[in-house]
Amino acid sequence: MADILGDMRRTHHCNALSAKDMGQEVVLMGWVLRRRDHGGVIFIDLRDREGITQVVFNPEINPEVHAKAHAIRSEYVLGVRGKVEPRPDGMVNPKLPTGEIEVLVDKLKILNAAKTPPFLIEDKVDVSEAIRLKNRHLDLRRPPLQRNIITRHKAGASVRNFLNANGFLDIETPVLTKSTPEGARDYLVPSRVNAGQFYALPQSPQLFKQLLMISGFDRYYQIVRCFRDEDLRADRQPEFTQIDMEMSFVGEEDLMAISEGMMANLFDEVPGRSLGLPFPRLTYAEAMDRYGLDKPDTRFGLELADVSDIVETSGFKVFSSVVKKGGIVKALNAKGCIDFSRKEIDDLTEFVAVYRAKGLAWIKVREDAWQSPIAKFFTDEEKAKLAERIDMAPGDLVFFVADQPKVTNEALGHLRNHIGKKLGLIDENAFNFVWITQFPMFEYDETEKRYQALHHPFTAPLEEDYDKLETDPLAVRSRAYDLVLNGFEVGGGSIRIHDMDLQQRVFAALGMQPQDYREKFGFLLDALESGAPPHGGIAFGFDRLVMLLCAEPSIRDVIAFPKTQRAACLLTNAPSEAAKAQLDELSLRLKLTLTDAQEKANTDE
Amino acid sequence: MADILGDMRRTHHCNALSAKDMGQEVVLMGWVLRRRDHGGVIFIDLRDREGITQVVFNPEINPEVHAKAHAIRSEYVLGVRGKVEPRPDGMVNPKLPTGEIEVLVDKLKILNAAKTPPFLIEDKVDVSEAIRLKNRHLDLRRPPLQRNIITRHKAGASVRNFLNANGFLDIETPVLTKSTPEGARDYLVPSRVNAGQFYALPQSPQLFKQLLMISGFDRYYQIVRCFRDEDLRADRQPEFTQIDMEMSFVGEEDLMAISEGMMANLFDEVPGRSLGLPFPRLTYAEAMDRYGLDKPDTRFGLELADVSDIVETSGFKVFSSVVKKGGIVKALNAKGCIDFSRKEIDDLTEFVAVYRAKGLAWIKVREDAWQSPIAKFFTDEEKAKLAERIDMAPGDLVFFVADQPKVTNEALGHLRNHIGKKLGLIDENAFNFVWITQFPMFEYDETEKRYQALHHPFTAPLEEDYDKLETDPLAVRSRAYDLVLNGFEVGGGSIRIHDMDLQQRVFAALGMQPQDYREKFGFLLDALESGAPPHGGIAFGFDRLVMLLCAEPSIRDVIAFPKTQRAACLLTNAPSEAAKAQLDELSLRLKLTLTDAQEKANTDE
C-alpha cells in the first residue's frame, strides 16, 4: 500500500540523541520550531513531544533535499533521515540535551504544510485567552501546556498505581443517572425512548459508591468526570474530574491515612517532593478560630485572635454591641506593618467590604503608645489584655473586624491571605497540607428557610451529637473531613451513615417528608437495610490538584479542552443549536424568552 | 469519638487464613453467607470480597457472645475477633482456601442487620433479570458478578500499564461537546447559560484525539465513556466504555502491532493465556468470501464456497438468473451432516429467512448419488465441478443461498455460525483473533439516497483508490481495520486523513456541501492546515472485551450498574420526570404526544 510515510519510521524522539549516538543514521519526525539559513545551509529546530533537535540541510550532502528544504516554514511536519554529527565548534548549546549534536539530513519528507499560526508556539504568548481557546490545538503545542498535560497523565498513573496496590478496585458508575435536586444544579439529559423523562449527569458517584460498599466491594476508586450546572465562578468548569474513593469497615483515621499515603506517593513520583506525614489536623472550630476560613493557607502565620471577651465590656460601643448581639470581634496582627499608608489601609477596608465587613478598625503599635482612632475607647487594663492576646509589639499594625461570626471570620480570613501575599510571607515552593475535621452537619439557609447539609445528607453525624439532631441541628458536628493544600480545598469526604434509622432522622432534620425521601432515596434506604457495612470515603478535585502540582494559576491550564466561564468550547463551538428534528424526537420544544435572546447576543466569544 | 467499630480493625480478609495462622488472634469483617447450629454451637460462613471463613460461636468460649450470636441472620454484617483453630476431624473442606481452619469467636460486633434478600446470594440465581437489576446492590454480592467486576478492574489496569509503558498519554476529553449529527443519534444536553443551545454527549472522542495528534502529543489513550442514543439491540448499552487510542507518524501495521502487544499482555495477565502473535489478517473482501461476515468466528472451519461461475450457465434457473442479475450463489458444506432431518432443514430455512434469504437449497451427498431437490438441474460436469469446489464427500450436507451478495453472505455467514455451534465445532476455551482490513470506504444508503461512511468520514482511503472518490465511491477501499475475537468485533480503527484537501473530497463524496462541512467540521479543517502529522488510531469496546474475558453471555454481567433495553436503571429509577422549575430554567417545554403517553405505560419494569 502506498502511504506518505512509505517505509520511513521514526527511530528516536527529538530529545534522545547526544554525543553517544555520533555517526548513527537516524530518522526523526516532528514540527519545525524555527528555521535559519546560514551560508547556504538551512538549520531547522525540529520539535516533538519530548524535545528539540537541530537538523541541517547542506547542499553538499544532497542538493535535491536541500532544494526541497527551501519550501519549509514554521510548524511544517517533517520526516528526516540523516547522520548524527557533532555541532561545529562554538555552536554547541549546553542548555539542550541534544545541544552537542545535529542531524545532517540526506532524506526529507514534508509530511504536511502549515499555515502561519495566529500566535507563536513558545513558552509565553501575548494573546487573549479566547484566541488561545479557539486555537486550542495550537495552544496545546506550547511547552508549558505540553508539560501540564504530561504531568496530569503522570499524576493519574501515580494515583492509580497506589490505589491498585492498596486493594482498591476501579469500578465504573453511570453517567446517565437520576436527577436528585439536592446541592448544585444538575445537567439534564432528555430521554427519547422514555419520552418526557430525563437523566441527570452525576455531580458525584456518591450513591453508587455507597451501593458498591453495600455490595461488598470493600475498596472502590474511580478517576471520574462529574458535572455541575452552576453559574461559573472564576475557576470552575461545568465538567470536572475527581479522584473518588470509598472504603468499608473504616473510620476517619483510616481514610486520612490512605489519602496521606496516596498524596505522599504522588508528590514523591511527580514533582519529586517528600511530604511530612501525617498531615496536621484541625477541627473546623479550630480552623475558624485561628484562620477564619475552613481552608486555611498554613504556609504562613498571622493567626487571628478572638478578643470578644475583652471588648464586650469596653467603652467602644461598636465592638461591645456586636458581641452583645451574638457577634464576635477578632484581630489580625500584621506584624511590622506600621508603615502602611492611609491609602493602603483604605484599600484593605475596601477589600474586607467585599466580604460584607462594615468596617476595619486598626491600631498602629508605636514604642510609646497606640496610634489609632479607637485607642481612646479602651482602658489601660483592656489595652494590656488586648496587647497580650494579640501579641502586639512595637511596629505592628493590628486590624479588627466586629460582626456576626460568619462575616468576621470570612473578612479577616481573606484579609490574612491578602496580607500574607502582600508581605511575601508565602513560600511559593511549599506544599502545606492540613486536614479540617468535624464540620457542622447543617447550615441554615435563610432564603429557603430550612437546614441544608453542609457536606451532603449521607454524611454521618458524630455519635455524641445524635441527640441534637432534632433539638439543636446547628450544634451537630459531622464526621466530614476536608484536605486543604496551600489554602485550596483539594479533597473532601466523610464517614457515611450506614444505619437506615439514622439516615431517616437526617432526612427529617433537613425538612424532608417521608414520602419525599422515599421517592428520591428509597433505593438507598432499602440498601441500608440489606446489610450495609460501616463505610466512608473521599473525593479529590483532580483538576485543582494538578493545577497546584503544575504551579499554574488556573485549572484551564491543566485541562486539554476546557470551557469558558460561559460554559462554551470555543474550539468546537459547543453548545450549539439543535435541529428541530432532534428536538421533536425528544418531545421537546424551546421556550425562549426575550431575555434569553438578549443573553445569546452576549456570549463570551 | 464514639463509633460502631470502636478500636476493632480487620486484620485479614476472609480468604487469608490457613493452617500457618493457627493460634493467632484475628479480626474478620464481612457478611453472613449461611449459619448452622450444631450441638449448641453456631457456625457461620463469613463472606467478604476475597473469600469465606468459618467462624464459630461456642458457649464455652464466651457465653455472652454466643447468646448475642443467636440474633444473627443471613447477610448481617459482622465484626468478629477470635483465635484461628484447626477444624475438627472430618470437618475439613479441601475446596476452600480456608478449609482447614475456623475462627473461634470471643468478641462479636453486629455491625448491621439485614432483611431477608429477595434472592439467594449464590452463584446461580433463579429470578428474572428485572428483579436482579432492581436489587443490583444484592446481585453484585453474588460471586460471579464479584469476579466479573474484579476482572474488569484488572483488565483496565493491565491495559493502562501497557500503554503507559509504551509512551501513551492518558488525556481526558470533554463529555459536554458538540452535536455532529453523523452516524448514530446523539444524546443532547440542554444548556441553561446558553439558552436554546445544546451540548451532545460524545459517541467517541474521535475529533479530540485527532486534535491531540495535531497538538503533538504523539500517543494518546483514554478508557472513556461514550454514548449512543440508539434503539437498543439485544446487547447494547446507551453508555459504554472504550479503550481509545491514537498515534502519530504510523501506518496500519504499527497500530496493529501495538494493539496485539496490548492484547497479548492483557490475556497473559488476566486469564493467564498466551496469545500467538501476530494475529491473522484478512481483507474485508477475503472475509466476506470465506465467511460471509466481516466479523468471522475463526474457531472452526466450514468456510463458504462461491459457486456463481459454475451455476451461472446451469439449467437451474433459480441460480443462474440470480447470477445474471448481479447476485451470487454460495455454498456451505455441513460436513457429515447427512442425517439432518427434514424438520432440521426446515428450521435452518427459517433461520436464513431472518436474513432475508428467500430459500435454502440443499444436497445430501450419498456414496452413490446426490439426494436433493435440485440435483436434476445439473449436468454431470457441473456436478463434478461443484463437488470439487465445495469439497463434497459422502456424508456431507451442502446448503446454498442465491441472492444479492449482501443477503447471500449474511444468511450463509450466520448459518455457518449456527451450524458450528449446533455441531459443537467451537472450542469454547479458544480466543481466536483476526484482523479485518481494507473495508469499503462508503456504503450506499437506500433510504437517504446518498453515500455514507462505513467507518467515519475521517478515515483515510487507500492511496491507490483516491482517483475513484469522485468516479466510483463504492470501489474505494479505506485504511480501516477491525479486530475480531471469536466472531465479535472487539475493536476498530483506521489511519486518518491528515490532508485538508483529501478531507474535503471525502466530505464531498458523502454529499456534503462546503458550507455544511465548514459549519460542522471547520475546526478540524483548520487544524488539518496547521501542521497535522500522519496519524491513526483504534478503539476497543471495553465492555465486550471484558465480557469475552469473563466468558459471560451479556455485557450487562460485566457492568456494575447497567441499563435495560429501554435504557432505564431499575435500581435508581432513571430516567425520571423533571420538575417544571428545572425545565423552565432550561427554556424547555415538553411536547408529549398520545403515542408517547402510551409508550410510557409500556416500560420494561
Short mmCIF file of N, CA and C in Angstrom, two decimals, chain B residues 126-172:
data_model
loop_
_atom_site.label_atom_id
_atom_site.label_comp_id
_atom_site.label_asym_id
_atom_site.label_seq_id
_atom_site.Cartn_x
_atom_site.Cartn_y
_atom_site.Cartn_z
N ASP B 126 -32.25 -18.04 40.44
CA ASP B 126 -33.39 -18.35 39.58
C ASP B 126 -34.42 -17.25 39.73
N VAL B 127 -34.14 -16.11 39.12
CA VAL B 127 -35.01 -14.96 39.28
C VAL B 127 -34.84 -14.09 38.03
N SER B 128 -35.86 -13.31 37.69
CA SER B 128 -35.81 -12.54 36.44
C SER B 128 -34.70 -11.51 36.50
N GLU B 129 -34.21 -11.11 35.30
CA GLU B 129 -33.16 -10.10 35.28
C GLU B 129 -33.67 -8.78 35.84
N ALA B 130 -34.97 -8.51 35.66
CA ALA B 130 -35.52 -7.25 36.19
C ALA B 130 -35.37 -7.19 37.71
N ILE B 131 -35.64 -8.29 38.37
CA ILE B 131 -35.50 -8.30 39.84
C ILE B 131 -34.03 -8.15 40.23
N ARG B 132 -33.16 -8.80 39.47
CA ARG B 132 -31.73 -8.66 39.75
C ARG B 132 -31.29 -7.20 39.58
N LEU B 133 -31.77 -6.56 38.51
CA LEU B 133 -31.34 -5.18 38.25
C LEU B 133 -31.93 -4.22 39.27
N LYS B 134 -33.15 -4.48 39.71
CA LYS B 134 -33.78 -3.62 40.71
C LYS B 134 -33.03 -3.74 42.05
N ASN B 135 -32.47 -4.90 42.31
CA ASN B 135 -31.72 -5.14 43.55
C ASN B 135 -30.25 -5.33 43.21
N ARG B 136 -29.73 -4.45 42.38
CA ARG B 136 -28.38 -4.64 41.87
C ARG B 136 -27.36 -4.70 43.01
N HIS B 137 -27.59 -3.95 44.10
CA HIS B 137 -26.62 -3.98 45.21
C HIS B 137 -26.52 -5.38 45.80
N LEU B 138 -27.60 -6.17 45.71
CA LEU B 138 -27.54 -7.55 46.20
C LEU B 138 -27.01 -8.48 45.12
N ASP B 139 -27.46 -8.25 43.87
CA ASP B 139 -26.99 -9.07 42.75
C ASP B 139 -25.47 -9.01 42.67
N LEU B 140 -24.94 -7.81 42.91
CA LEU B 140 -23.49 -7.63 42.83
C LEU B 140 -22.74 -8.36 43.94
N ARG B 141 -23.47 -8.82 44.97
CA ARG B 141 -22.79 -9.60 46.01
C ARG B 141 -22.52 -11.03 45.54
N ARG B 142 -23.21 -11.47 44.48
CA ARG B 142 -23.06 -12.86 44.05
C ARG B 142 -21.65 -13.09 43.49
N PRO B 143 -21.05 -14.25 43.81
CA PRO B 143 -19.66 -14.49 43.41
C PRO B 143 -19.36 -14.26 41.92
N PRO B 144 -20.22 -14.69 40.98
CA PRO B 144 -19.83 -14.46 39.58
C PRO B 144 -19.72 -12.97 39.26
N LEU B 145 -20.64 -12.16 39.77
CA LEU B 145 -20.57 -10.73 39.49
C LEU B 145 -19.39 -10.08 40.21
N GLN B 146 -19.10 -10.53 41.42
CA GLN B 146 -17.90 -10.04 42.10
C GLN B 146 -16.66 -10.32 41.24
N ARG B 147 -16.60 -11.56 40.73
CA ARG B 147 -15.44 -11.93 39.89
C ARG B 147 -15.38 -11.07 38.64
N ASN B 148 -16.55 -10.86 38.00
CA ASN B 148 -16.57 -10.09 36.76
C ASN B 148 -16.06 -8.66 36.98
N ILE B 149 -16.54 -8.03 38.04
CA ILE B 149 -16.17 -6.62 38.29
C ILE B 149 -14.68 -6.55 38.65
N ILE B 150 -14.20 -7.56 39.35
CA ILE B 150 -12.77 -7.58 39.69
C ILE B 150 -11.93 -7.84 38.44
N THR B 151 -12.41 -8.73 37.56
CA THR B 151 -11.71 -8.96 36.29
C THR B 151 -11.68 -7.68 35.46
N ARG B 152 -12.79 -6.96 35.46
CA ARG B 152 -12.83 -5.70 34.71
C ARG B 152 -11.78 -4.73 35.25
N HIS B 153 -11.71 -4.63 36.56
CA HIS B 153 -10.68 -3.78 37.19
C HIS B 153 -9.27 -4.19 36.74
N LYS B 154 -9.03 -5.50 36.79
CA LYS B 154 -7.69 -5.98 36.41
C LYS B 154 -7.39 -5.72 34.94
N ALA B 155 -8.42 -5.89 34.11
CA ALA B 155 -8.23 -5.66 32.67
C ALA B 155 -7.88 -4.20 32.42
N GLY B 156 -8.60 -3.29 33.07
CA GLY B 156 -8.32 -1.87 32.90
C GLY B 156 -6.90 -1.53 33.32
N ALA B 157 -6.50 -2.08 34.48
CA ALA B 157 -5.16 -1.80 34.99
C ALA B 157 -4.09 -2.34 34.04
N SER B 158 -4.33 -3.55 33.50
CA SER B 158 -3.37 -4.15 32.57
C SER B 158 -3.19 -3.30 31.32
N VAL B 159 -4.31 -2.85 30.77
CA VAL B 159 -4.28 -2.03 29.56
C VAL B 159 -3.53 -0.72 29.83
N ARG B 160 -3.86 -0.08 30.95
CA ARG B 160 -3.21 1.18 31.28
C ARG B 160 -1.70 1.00 31.47
N ASN B 161 -1.34 -0.05 32.20
CA ASN B 161 0.10 -0.25 32.45
C ASN B 161 0.84 -0.46 31.14
N PHE B 162 0.24 -1.25 30.25
CA PHE B 162 0.90 -1.50 28.96
C PHE B 162 1.05 -0.20 28.17
N LEU B 163 -0.04 0.57 28.10
CA LEU B 163 0.01 1.78 27.27
C LEU B 163 0.92 2.83 27.91
N ASN B 164 0.87 2.96 29.24
CA ASN B 164 1.80 3.89 29.92
C ASN B 164 3.25 3.53 29.59
N ALA B 165 3.53 2.23 29.62
CA ALA B 165 4.90 1.79 29.39
C ALA B 165 5.32 2.01 27.93
N ASN B 166 4.33 2.18 27.05
CA ASN B 166 4.64 2.36 25.63
C ASN B 166 4.50 3.81 25.17
N GLY B 167 4.59 4.73 26.12
CA GLY B 167 4.64 6.14 25.75
C GLY B 167 3.31 6.78 25.43
N PHE B 168 2.20 6.09 25.75
CA PHE B 168 0.89 6.70 25.53
C PHE B 168 0.55 7.60 26.71
N LEU B 169 -0.08 8.74 26.43
CA LEU B 169 -0.53 9.65 27.48
C LEU B 169 -2.04 9.52 27.64
N ASP B 170 -2.45 9.38 28.89
CA ASP B 170 -3.88 9.34 29.23
C ASP B 170 -4.36 10.79 29.28
N ILE B 171 -5.13 11.20 28.29
CA ILE B 171 -5.58 12.59 28.21
C ILE B 171 -7.10 12.62 28.16
N GLU B 172 -7.70 13.40 29.05
CA GLU B 172 -9.15 13.46 29.13
C GLU B 172 -9.73 14.43 28.09
#
